[in-house]
Amino acid sequence: MSSRSSLTTAEKAALSIIPANQNPLWEDLLPGGFHWSARIRRGTVLRLTAQAADANLAALFFNAEEKLERYNAPDTLKAQHTAFLTRGHVCYSDMGRILCSVVTDTTGWNDAFCGVSDAEQIKTQYGLRDFGAARNGMYRSGREGLLIEMGKWGLGKRDLVTNVNFFSKVSADDTGKLIWNADHAQAGDIVELRFEMDTLVILSAAPHPLDPATTYDPAAILLSAFAAAPVAANDVCRTSCEQNGRGFQNTERYFAAMPASSLHSSNQAGA
Amino acid sequence: MEIKSITSPASFKLSAPLKESPLTEATAINSEICAAGEPWMGRVAKGQTFRIVDLEGNQAVDTLFFNANNLEERYSPAHTVQKSGQLYLGLGSKLYSSNAQVMATISADTCGRHDTLGGACASESNTVRYAMEKRPMHSCRDNFMTALTTFPLAEEIGLDVRDIGANINFFMNVPVLPDGELYFADGISGAGKYVEIVAEMDLIVLISNCPQLNNPCNGYNPTPIKLLTWEATNHA
């Protein structure tokens, strides 16, 4: 799927793996620039819905019960021979297990190597707008947002590894020069993450570090949680490459879980 | 989504020119061999030059840098890529820290491309990437753990697994195509090629001289490297 999809918002929403009549367990609106964290349990789908164009959502993932185990960008990329994430990809921990799977993506590309904006960059690019001047309309950076949320769970700078930037696209030419792909995400674009482990999710909706915008106006992201259907043997993320099959096997061993071959798979038809 | 077989793209372009160093081994204040598959850890002071020599060619050298005066500040591949607008390392590349400061600058390079994305091999990721039975094989992450749990310098300064972020792979060629496909390509390094950095702050350097036997990053044959250090006063 190209960036700048021609699909309508309703058509994008219809690509969800969650049936239209299934109610969310909860919903939460993450305002542009703000930060958020929560423990998301295994077997939950978290839907991210961009509320405006040019959204960016920086995300880090930690094993909720052993936070030394965390999202590992190099292992994620090299295991799947990709420099970006989209539907069919998974997010690996540094222990060879799958924290979450990208089961839906209407953008076609989510950046996995650029990291986050920091306070100095935000100030240089957009100007200084602090709480005294703007109250909660203040300008926030991705790094500070992630560190604030991480601090609430006993994590700090040592744990701030390369994050995923959902809704943003950065590619490279044949010399490795980075290319910012403008007009990538549109209002109504959705990414759905199915959590395969109990995961501490850390989010920041501050601007992407390469976003050349001169006004600070990051999009809000609607977070919606749903109960996930069991991961089927023919699940798109499990079967997208043989590596992911082994990643699921490692994850199931961790939970001493029933192998997928014995699970009923009708809910995943067409996945 | 299909994952294609691992084949190198037909051609690629270097992002930076090659340049030999004016420094000679005779004036180095330290010269050590790091054997194939072994870890190494040491200090490089601000202003000093540190050279890694790929003695036999095709070796991948997994390297981490820490600010010796503030260990929470360390090499950050995301900052390095983001601040330079460039995915690969070469002559002139600045290596950025997690605090967005320049830790080191590549001052000489006879190889031409070094990887920022691939990170270190590990027992656990080897099960995913290759096969479950590869788990007992020696790996770079285990090398990092060996250094952090047994080296006197690591015990002295107190680093542990939380400090292991993503590393540089010197001499490793991991091309990314415009459509986002990532390859592990056969090495472009050769016997005697080297990369040299000038430290912009006092550094702790942690190396795993990669023991990976499953992909072409070191020609399926791990080999030794040489590590050299010069004082700042020897700069040309």
Short mmCIF file of C-alpha atoms in Angstrom, two decimals:
data_model
loop_
_atom_site.label_atom_id
_atom_site.label_comp_id
_atom_site.label_asym_id
_atom_site.label_seq_id
_atom_site.Cartn_x
_atom_site.Cartn_y
_atom_site.Cartn_z
CA MET A 1 0.00 0.00 0.00
CA SER A 2 1.43 3.36 -0.94
CA SER A 3 1.58 6.29 1.37
CA ARG A 4 -1.16 8.82 0.66
CA SER A 5 -3.71 6.01 0.46
CA SER A 6 -6.85 6.71 -1.54
CA LEU A 7 -8.97 4.80 0.96
CA THR A 8 -11.63 6.68 2.88
CA THR A 9 -11.61 6.74 6.66
CA ALA A 10 -14.45 4.22 6.69
CA GLU A 11 -12.58 1.92 4.31
CA LYS A 12 -9.48 2.15 6.49
CA ALA A 13 -11.48 1.35 9.61
CA ALA A 14 -12.91 -1.68 7.81
CA LEU A 15 -9.39 -3.14 7.51
CA SER A 16 -9.34 -3.64 11.30
CA ILE A 17 -9.04 -7.23 12.50
CA ILE A 18 -11.62 -6.35 15.16
CA PRO A 19 -15.21 -7.05 14.02
CA ALA A 20 -17.21 -3.81 13.63
CA ASN A 21 -19.69 -4.88 16.30
CA GLN A 22 -17.03 -5.60 18.96
CA ASN A 23 -16.94 -2.93 21.63
CA PRO A 24 -13.63 -1.62 22.93
CA LEU A 25 -12.59 -2.53 26.48
CA TRP A 26 -11.67 1.15 26.87
CA GLU A 27 -10.75 4.18 24.79
CA ASP A 28 -8.43 7.06 25.57
CA LEU A 29 -7.54 10.13 23.53
CA LEU A 30 -3.84 10.96 23.55
CA PRO A 31 -3.59 14.67 22.64
CA GLY A 32 -0.85 15.66 20.17
CA GLY A 33 2.46 16.12 21.94
CA PHE A 34 1.32 14.34 25.11
CA HIS A 35 2.70 11.11 26.57
CA TRP A 36 1.09 7.97 27.97
CA SER A 37 1.91 4.58 29.42
CA ALA A 38 0.08 1.47 30.58
CA ARG A 39 0.47 -2.22 31.08
CA ILE A 40 -1.30 -4.03 28.25
CA ARG A 41 -2.01 -7.68 28.76
CA ARG A 42 -1.29 -10.55 26.42
CA GLY A 43 -4.27 -11.17 24.17
CA THR A 44 -5.22 -7.51 23.81
CA VAL A 45 -5.34 -5.51 20.59
CA LEU A 46 -4.43 -1.84 20.91
CA ARG A 47 -5.78 0.20 18.00
CA LEU A 48 -4.02 3.49 17.26
CA THR A 49 -6.11 5.89 15.17
CA ALA A 50 -4.55 9.07 13.80
CA GLN A 51 -6.92 12.00 14.40
CA ALA A 52 -5.25 14.27 11.84
CA ALA A 53 -2.65 14.19 9.06
CA ASP A 54 1.08 13.85 9.78
CA ALA A 55 0.61 12.01 13.05
CA ASN A 56 3.56 10.48 14.88
CA LEU A 57 3.46 8.11 17.82
CA ALA A 58 6.77 7.11 19.39
CA ALA A 59 6.49 3.76 21.19
CA LEU A 60 8.67 1.62 23.44
CA PHE A 61 7.78 -1.81 24.78
CA PHE A 62 9.02 -3.66 27.89
CA ASN A 63 8.14 -7.07 29.30
CA ALA A 64 5.83 -5.96 32.11
CA GLU A 65 7.00 -8.63 34.54
CA GLU A 66 10.75 -8.33 33.80
CA LYS A 67 11.53 -4.87 32.48
CA LEU A 68 15.14 -5.74 31.68
CA GLU A 69 13.61 -7.49 28.68
CA ARG A 70 12.74 -4.77 26.20
CA TYR A 71 11.98 -3.96 22.59
CA ASN A 72 15.08 -4.45 20.47
CA ALA A 73 15.08 -2.55 17.18
CA PRO A 74 18.07 -4.35 15.61
CA ASP A 75 16.69 -7.83 16.36
CA THR A 76 13.26 -6.75 15.07
CA LEU A 77 14.64 -5.42 11.81
CA LYS A 78 17.22 -8.06 11.01
CA ALA A 79 14.97 -11.02 11.89
CA GLN A 80 12.40 -9.80 9.36
CA HIS A 81 14.86 -8.32 6.83
CA THR A 82 13.14 -4.98 6.97
CA ALA A 83 14.05 -1.41 7.87
CA PHE A 84 10.44 -0.46 8.72
CA LEU A 85 7.32 -2.03 10.26
CA THR A 86 3.94 -2.73 8.73
CA ARG A 87 1.19 -5.39 8.80
CA GLY A 88 2.74 -8.84 9.13
CA HIS A 89 5.73 -7.63 11.14
CA VAL A 90 6.25 -8.15 14.87
CA CYS A 91 8.20 -6.30 17.56
CA TYR A 92 10.89 -8.50 19.12
CA SER A 93 12.37 -8.25 22.59
CA ASP A 94 16.07 -8.81 23.18
CA MET A 95 15.20 -12.33 24.37
CA GLY A 96 13.93 -13.62 21.03
CA ARG A 97 10.28 -13.20 21.96
CA ILE A 98 7.44 -11.20 20.45
CA LEU A 99 6.10 -8.33 22.53
CA CYS A 100 3.45 -7.36 19.99
CA SER A 101 2.41 -7.97 16.38
CA VAL A 102 1.38 -5.39 13.79
CA VAL A 103 -1.90 -6.95 12.68
CA THR A 104 -3.32 -3.93 10.84
CA ASP A 105 -1.62 -0.94 9.22
CA THR A 106 -3.30 1.41 6.76
CA THR A 107 -0.17 3.57 6.35
CA GLY A 108 2.14 0.89 4.91
CA TRP A 109 5.25 2.10 6.73
CA ASN A 110 6.21 2.91 10.31
CA ASP A 111 9.70 4.28 11.03
CA ALA A 112 11.94 2.04 13.15
CA PHE A 113 15.34 3.75 13.25
CA CYS A 114 15.10 7.54 13.72
CA GLY A 115 14.35 7.75 17.45
CA VAL A 116 12.65 10.74 19.08
CA SER A 117 12.77 14.53 19.11
CA ASP A 118 14.41 16.15 22.13
CA ALA A 119 13.76 19.41 24.01
CA GLU A 120 16.61 21.29 22.32
CA GLN A 121 15.40 20.34 18.86
CA ILE A 122 11.79 21.28 19.64
CA LYS A 123 12.94 24.66 20.97
CA THR A 124 15.13 25.31 17.92
CA GLN A 125 12.51 24.21 15.42
CA TYR A 126 9.29 25.54 16.92
CA GLY A 127 10.37 28.04 19.54
CA LEU A 128 10.02 27.90 23.30
CA ARG A 129 6.50 27.54 24.59
CA ASP A 130 6.52 26.39 28.19
CA PHE A 131 3.78 25.86 30.74
CA GLY A 132 4.06 29.42 32.03
CA ALA A 133 3.34 30.78 28.57
CA ALA A 134 0.91 28.22 27.24
CA ARG A 135 -0.34 26.04 30.10
CA ASN A 136 -1.09 22.59 28.64
CA GLY A 137 -0.62 23.96 25.14
CA MET A 138 3.12 23.89 25.84
CA TYR A 139 5.50 22.30 23.36
CA ARG A 140 6.68 18.86 24.41
CA SER A 141 9.41 16.63 22.97
CA GLY A 142 9.37 12.90 22.35
CA ARG A 143 12.38 12.16 24.54
CA GLU A 144 11.05 14.01 27.59
CA GLY A 145 7.63 12.40 27.15
CA LEU A 146 9.08 8.89 27.01
CA LEU A 147 11.36 9.54 30.01
CA ILE A 148 8.47 10.92 32.09
CA GLU A 149 6.38 7.82 31.47
CA MET A 150 9.35 5.45 31.90
CA GLY A 151 10.18 7.09 35.22
CA LYS A 152 6.74 6.12 36.52
CA TRP A 153 7.73 2.46 36.15
CA GLY A 154 11.27 2.70 37.55
CA LEU A 155 12.92 3.07 34.15
CA GLY A 156 15.31 5.80 33.03
CA LYS A 157 17.82 6.96 30.46
CA ARG A 158 19.63 3.63 30.51
CA ASP A 159 16.45 2.01 29.23
CA LEU A 160 15.72 4.53 26.48
CA VAL A 161 16.54 2.46 23.40
CA THR A 162 15.54 3.06 19.79
CA ASN A 163 11.74 3.30 19.54
CA VAL A 164 9.17 2.73 16.82
CA ASN A 165 7.59 5.83 15.25
CA PHE A 166 4.12 4.76 14.19
CA PHE A 167 2.54 6.74 11.31
CA SER A 168 5.89 8.19 10.10
CA LYS A 169 7.83 7.14 7.01
CA VAL A 170 11.58 7.63 6.57
CA SER A 171 13.33 5.78 3.76
CA ALA A 172 16.89 5.96 2.43
CA ASP A 173 18.45 6.36 -1.01
CA ASP A 174 21.25 4.13 -2.30
CA THR A 175 23.90 6.13 -0.45
CA GLY A 176 21.98 5.88 2.82
CA LYS A 177 20.73 9.49 2.75
CA LEU A 178 17.47 9.68 4.68
CA ILE A 179 14.27 10.73 2.91
CA TRP A 180 11.38 12.21 4.93
CA ASN A 181 8.15 11.12 3.23
CA ALA A 182 5.73 14.00 3.69
CA ASP A 183 1.96 13.50 3.63
CA HIS A 184 2.33 9.91 4.81
CA ALA A 185 -0.31 9.41 7.49
CA GLN A 186 -3.82 10.81 7.08
CA ALA A 187 -6.66 11.31 9.54
CA GLY A 188 -8.32 7.94 10.08
CA ASP A 189 -5.22 5.84 9.46
CA ILE A 190 -5.06 2.94 11.89
CA VAL A 191 -2.35 0.69 13.26
CA GLU A 192 -3.39 -2.27 15.38
CA LEU A 193 -0.96 -3.97 17.73
CA ARG A 194 -1.82 -7.35 19.17
CA PHE A 195 0.12 -7.96 22.37
CA GLU A 196 1.66 -11.43 22.64
CA MET A 197 3.20 -10.72 26.08
CA ASP A 198 2.12 -8.69 29.10
CA THR A 199 3.77 -5.48 27.98
CA LEU A 200 4.57 -2.10 29.47
CA VAL A 201 3.73 0.32 26.65
CA ILE A 202 5.34 3.77 26.65
CA LEU A 203 3.99 6.34 24.14
CA SER A 204 4.67 9.91 23.07
CA ALA A 205 2.69 11.78 20.42
CA ALA A 206 5.31 14.53 19.97
CA PRO A 207 6.57 15.37 16.46
CA HIS A 208 8.94 13.01 14.64
CA PRO A 209 12.55 14.31 14.80
CA LEU A 210 12.74 14.65 11.00
CA ASP A 211 9.34 16.32 10.55
CA PRO A 212 10.22 19.62 8.85
CA ALA A 213 7.02 21.38 9.98
CA THR A 214 7.63 24.89 11.33
CA THR A 215 4.51 25.03 13.48
CA TYR A 216 4.05 22.72 16.45
CA ASP A 217 0.76 20.94 15.79
CA PRO A 218 1.17 17.18 16.30
CA ALA A 219 -1.94 15.07 15.75
CA ALA A 220 -3.89 13.44 18.55
CA ILE A 221 -4.06 9.64 18.62
CA LEU A 222 -7.14 7.69 19.73
CA LEU A 223 -6.18 4.57 21.70
CA SER A 224 -8.75 1.75 21.71
CA ALA A 225 -8.24 -1.60 23.43
CA PHE A 226 -10.04 -4.79 22.39
CA ALA A 227 -9.95 -8.43 23.39
CA ALA A 228 -7.96 -10.27 20.72
CA ALA A 229 -8.94 -13.53 19.10
CA PRO A 230 -6.41 -16.34 19.73
CA VAL A 231 -3.40 -16.28 17.41
CA ALA A 232 -4.24 -18.71 14.65
CA ALA A 233 -1.82 -21.10 12.99
CA ASN A 234 -2.27 -19.13 9.77
CA ASP A 235 -1.98 -15.71 11.43
CA VAL A 236 -0.46 -13.12 9.09
CA CYS A 237 2.32 -12.24 11.52
CA ARG A 238 3.15 -15.85 12.35
CA THR A 239 3.39 -16.89 8.71
CA SER A 240 4.93 -13.76 7.15
CA CYS A 241 8.37 -15.35 7.49
CA GLU A 242 9.72 -18.52 9.07
CA GLN A 243 11.61 -16.40 11.60
CA ASN A 244 8.34 -15.17 13.07
CA GLY A 245 7.09 -18.74 13.40
CA ARG A 246 10.04 -19.39 15.70
CA GLY A 247 9.48 -16.07 17.48
CA PHE A 248 5.93 -17.15 18.32
CA GLN A 249 7.27 -20.52 19.45
CA ASN A 250 9.70 -18.80 21.85
CA THR A 251 6.88 -16.61 23.17
CA GLU A 252 4.51 -19.53 23.68
CA ARG A 253 7.23 -21.41 25.56
CA TYR A 254 7.59 -18.44 27.92
CA PHE A 255 3.93 -18.74 28.82
CA ALA A 256 3.95 -22.54 28.52
CA ALA A 257 1.03 -21.90 26.20
CA MET A 258 -0.94 -24.20 23.96
CA PRO A 259 0.63 -24.34 20.49
CA ALA A 260 -1.38 -22.46 17.90
CA SER A 261 -2.01 -25.56 15.81
CA SER A 262 -4.51 -26.70 18.44
CA LEU A 263 -6.35 -23.39 18.55
CA HIS A 264 -9.56 -22.73 16.70
CA SER A 265 -8.68 -20.36 13.85
CA SER A 266 -12.01 -19.32 12.31
CA ASN A 267 -11.77 -15.86 13.87
CA GLN A 268 -8.61 -15.21 11.88
CA ALA A 269 -10.03 -16.15 8.48
CA GLY A 270 -8.49 -14.00 5.83
CA ALA A 271 -5.72 -12.80 8.14
CA MET B 1 4.64 -9.85 3.08
CA GLU B 2 7.44 -11.86 1.53
CA ILE B 3 10.97 -12.04 2.80
CA LYS B 4 13.29 -12.53 -0.11
CA SER B 5 16.39 -14.63 0.01
CA ILE B 6 19.50 -12.90 1.27
CA THR B 7 21.23 -11.64 -1.80
CA SER B 8 23.26 -8.52 -2.14
CA PRO B 9 21.82 -5.74 -4.28
CA ALA B 10 23.60 -5.55 -7.62
CA SER B 11 25.50 -2.43 -6.71
CA PHE B 12 25.65 0.25 -4.10
CA LYS B 13 27.26 3.62 -3.71
CA LEU B 14 29.48 4.77 -0.89
CA SER B 15 28.22 7.76 1.03
CA ALA B 16 31.71 9.01 1.93
CA PRO B 17 35.15 8.85 0.31
CA LEU B 18 37.91 6.61 1.63
CA LYS B 19 40.84 8.18 3.45
CA GLU B 20 44.01 6.74 4.89
CA SER B 21 45.31 7.90 8.26
CA PRO B 22 48.59 9.80 8.58
CA LEU B 23 49.28 7.94 11.84
CA THR B 24 51.80 5.09 11.92
CA GLU B 25 51.75 2.09 14.21
CA ALA B 26 55.19 2.97 15.56
CA THR B 27 53.79 5.99 17.41
CA ALA B 28 50.75 4.25 18.91
CA ILE B 29 50.62 4.19 22.71
CA ASN B 30 48.65 0.96 22.74
CA SER B 31 48.40 -1.95 20.32
CA GLU B 32 46.46 -5.10 21.07
CA ILE B 33 45.09 -8.05 19.18
CA CYS B 34 41.50 -9.04 19.97
CA ALA B 35 41.11 -12.68 18.95
CA ALA B 36 38.24 -13.94 16.83
CA GLY B 37 35.01 -14.12 18.81
CA GLU B 38 36.39 -12.39 21.93
CA PRO B 39 35.26 -9.27 23.82
CA TRP B 40 37.46 -6.24 24.55
CA MET B 41 36.96 -3.23 26.78
CA GLY B 42 39.10 -0.18 27.30
CA ARG B 43 39.37 3.57 27.71
CA VAL B 44 40.00 6.14 24.99
CA ALA B 45 40.53 9.65 26.33
CA LYS B 46 39.15 12.79 24.74
CA GLY B 47 41.38 13.78 21.83
CA GLN B 48 42.93 10.35 21.42
CA THR B 49 42.61 8.41 18.18
CA PHE B 50 41.40 4.81 18.21
CA ARG B 51 41.83 2.51 15.20
CA ILE B 52 40.20 -0.85 14.57
CA VAL B 53 42.01 -2.95 11.97
CA ASP B 54 40.23 -5.79 10.19
CA LEU B 55 43.34 -7.98 10.00
CA GLU B 56 42.06 -10.71 7.70
CA GLY B 57 38.99 -9.05 6.19
CA ASN B 58 35.23 -9.59 6.35
CA GLN B 59 35.10 -9.30 10.13
CA ALA B 60 32.22 -7.52 11.87
CA VAL B 61 33.26 -5.57 14.97
CA ASP B 62 30.31 -4.84 17.29
CA THR B 63 31.21 -1.69 19.18
CA LEU B 64 29.59 0.32 22.01
CA PHE B 65 30.75 3.66 23.38
CA PHE B 66 29.97 5.14 26.81
CA ASN B 67 30.82 8.56 28.20
CA ALA B 68 33.46 7.58 30.78
CA ASN B 69 32.36 10.47 33.02
CA ASN B 70 28.61 9.80 32.76
CA LEU B 71 27.84 6.19 31.96
CA GLU B 72 24.14 6.90 31.33
CA GLU B 73 25.28 8.73 28.23
CA ARG B 74 26.16 6.25 25.50
CA TYR B 75 26.28 5.73 21.78
CA SER B 76 22.83 6.09 20.22
CA PRO B 77 22.24 4.77 16.72
CA ALA B 78 18.94 6.68 16.49
CA HIS B 79 20.60 10.02 17.29
CA THR B 80 23.46 9.25 14.93
CA VAL B 81 21.13 8.47 12.04
CA GLN B 82 18.69 11.28 12.83
CA LYS B 83 21.25 14.06 13.34
CA SER B 84 23.29 13.16 10.26
CA GLY B 85 20.38 12.28 7.96
CA GLN B 86 22.44 9.27 6.95
CA LEU B 87 21.98 5.54 7.55
CA TYR B 88 25.56 4.33 7.10
CA LEU B 89 28.79 5.40 8.76
CA GLY B 90 31.91 6.49 6.88
CA LEU B 91 34.61 9.14 6.81
CA GLY B 92 33.49 12.25 8.69
CA SER B 93 30.53 10.55 10.39
CA LYS B 94 29.84 11.87 13.84
CA LEU B 95 28.81 9.28 16.40
CA TYR B 96 26.13 10.80 18.63
CA SER B 97 25.25 9.95 22.21
CA SER B 98 21.88 9.39 23.82
CA ASN B 99 22.18 13.03 25.02
CA ALA B 100 22.60 14.22 21.41
CA GLN B 101 26.29 15.04 21.91
CA VAL B 102 29.09 14.07 19.52
CA MET B 103 31.06 11.23 21.13
CA ALA B 104 33.53 10.58 18.33
CA THR B 105 34.24 11.41 14.69
CA ILE B 106 35.44 8.97 12.04
CA SER B 107 38.78 10.48 11.00
CA ALA B 108 40.04 7.81 8.60
CA ASP B 109 38.36 4.91 6.85
CA THR B 110 39.66 2.51 4.23
CA CYS B 111 36.52 0.34 4.19
CA GLY B 112 33.73 2.74 3.21
CA ARG B 113 30.59 1.64 4.98
CA HIS B 114 29.69 0.62 8.51
CA ASP B 115 26.33 -0.52 9.85
CA THR B 116 24.09 1.35 12.32
CA LEU B 117 21.00 -0.91 12.24
CA GLY B 118 21.94 -4.58 12.69
CA GLY B 119 22.98 -4.61 16.33
CA ALA B 120 24.56 -7.64 17.95
CA CYS B 121 23.93 -11.32 17.40
CA ALA B 122 22.53 -13.09 20.46
CA SER B 123 21.66 -16.65 21.48
CA GLU B 124 18.02 -15.68 21.65
CA SER B 125 17.80 -13.85 18.34
CA ASN B 126 19.79 -16.65 16.69
CA THR B 127 16.91 -19.03 17.52
CA VAL B 128 14.58 -16.69 15.66
CA ARG B 129 16.85 -15.87 12.76
CA TYR B 130 18.31 -19.29 12.02
CA ALA B 131 17.00 -22.27 14.01
CA MET B 132 16.12 -23.26 17.58
CA GLU B 133 19.22 -25.46 17.84
CA LYS B 134 21.51 -22.45 17.22
CA ARG B 135 20.91 -21.23 20.76
CA PRO B 136 24.13 -22.63 22.30
CA MET B 137 26.31 -20.90 19.70
CA HIS B 138 28.63 -18.15 20.87
CA SER B 139 27.28 -14.63 20.27
CA CYS B 140 28.14 -10.95 20.59
CA ARG B 141 25.57 -10.32 23.30
CA ASP B 142 27.12 -13.14 25.34
CA ASN B 143 30.47 -11.46 24.74
CA PHE B 144 29.10 -8.19 26.10
CA MET B 145 27.77 -10.10 29.12
CA THR B 146 31.18 -11.75 29.63
CA ALA B 147 32.88 -8.37 29.64
CA LEU B 148 30.31 -6.74 31.94
CA THR B 149 30.37 -9.57 34.49
CA THR B 150 34.09 -10.45 34.55
CA PHE B 151 36.28 -7.59 33.27
CA PRO B 152 37.87 -5.51 36.06
CA LEU B 153 37.09 -2.26 34.20
CA ALA B 154 33.39 -3.18 33.95
CA GLU B 155 33.24 -4.09 37.64
CA GLU B 156 35.02 -0.86 38.51
CA ILE B 157 32.59 1.36 36.63
CA GLY B 158 29.45 -0.72 37.17
CA LEU B 159 27.83 -1.29 33.81
CA ASP B 160 25.29 -4.08 33.36
CA VAL B 161 22.78 -5.46 30.90
CA ARG B 162 20.57 -2.36 31.14
CA ASP B 163 23.39 -0.42 29.52
CA ILE B 164 23.58 -2.60 26.45
CA GLY B 165 21.97 -0.56 23.71
CA ALA B 166 22.33 -1.07 19.99
CA ASN B 167 25.90 -1.05 18.74
CA ILE B 168 27.79 -0.07 15.63
CA ASN B 169 28.91 -2.92 13.41
CA PHE B 170 32.18 -1.71 11.95
CA PHE B 171 33.05 -3.24 8.57
CA MET B 172 29.56 -4.67 8.21
CA ASN B 173 27.47 -4.01 5.14
CA VAL B 174 23.72 -3.92 5.82
CA PRO B 175 22.18 -2.21 2.83
CA VAL B 176 18.63 -0.87 3.02
CA LEU B 177 16.82 -0.57 -0.30
CA PRO B 178 14.55 2.40 -1.08
CA ASP B 179 11.52 0.12 -0.52
CA GLY B 180 12.76 -0.62 3.00
CA GLU B 181 14.13 -4.12 2.51
CA LEU B 182 17.17 -4.80 4.66
CA TYR B 183 19.94 -7.18 3.61
CA PHE B 184 22.96 -8.69 5.25
CA ALA B 185 25.38 -8.47 2.38
CA ASP B 186 28.78 -9.99 1.93
CA GLY B 187 31.42 -7.78 3.47
CA ILE B 188 33.08 -4.95 1.59
CA SER B 189 36.01 -5.02 3.96
CA GLY B 190 39.30 -6.74 3.25
CA ALA B 191 42.53 -7.75 4.96
CA GLY B 192 44.18 -4.73 6.58
CA LYS B 193 41.27 -2.31 6.14
CA TYR B 194 40.62 -0.05 9.10
CA VAL B 195 38.40 2.58 10.60
CA GLU B 196 39.64 5.26 12.93
CA ILE B 197 37.81 7.55 15.33
CA VAL B 198 38.85 10.62 17.28
CA ALA B 199 37.26 10.68 20.73
CA GLU B 200 35.31 13.91 21.39
CA MET B 201 34.83 12.96 25.07
CA ASP B 202 36.43 10.47 27.45
CA LEU B 203 35.14 7.12 26.26
CA ILE B 204 34.70 3.57 27.48
CA VAL B 205 34.81 1.28 24.45
CA LEU B 206 33.19 -2.15 24.59
CA ILE B 207 33.77 -4.49 21.65
CA SER B 208 32.59 -7.91 20.66
CA ASN B 209 34.72 -9.24 17.83
CA CYS B 210 31.80 -11.05 16.29
CA PRO B 211 31.68 -14.88 16.48
CA GLN B 212 28.70 -15.09 14.11
CA LEU B 213 28.88 -18.22 11.91
CA ASN B 214 25.44 -18.06 10.31
CA ASN B 215 25.53 -15.14 7.93
CA PRO B 216 27.96 -13.54 5.51
CA CYS B 217 28.75 -10.58 7.78
CA ASN B 218 32.15 -12.05 8.49
CA GLY B 219 32.37 -14.56 5.68
CA TYR B 220 31.29 -17.39 8.03
CA ASN B 221 34.83 -17.21 9.42
CA PRO B 222 35.45 -14.95 12.44
CA THR B 223 38.99 -13.54 12.47
CA PRO B 224 41.12 -11.37 14.80
CA ILE B 225 41.27 -7.58 14.85
CA LYS B 226 43.95 -5.14 15.98
CA LEU B 227 43.17 -2.17 18.24
CA LEU B 228 45.50 0.84 18.29
CA THR B 229 45.44 4.09 20.26
CA TRP B 230 47.36 7.34 19.68
CA GLU B 231 47.72 10.40 21.87
CA ALA B 232 46.16 13.63 20.68
CA THR B 233 49.60 15.16 20.22
CA ASN B 234 50.30 12.77 17.35
CA HIS B 235 47.56 14.26 15.19
CA ALA B 236 48.77 15.43 11.84
#
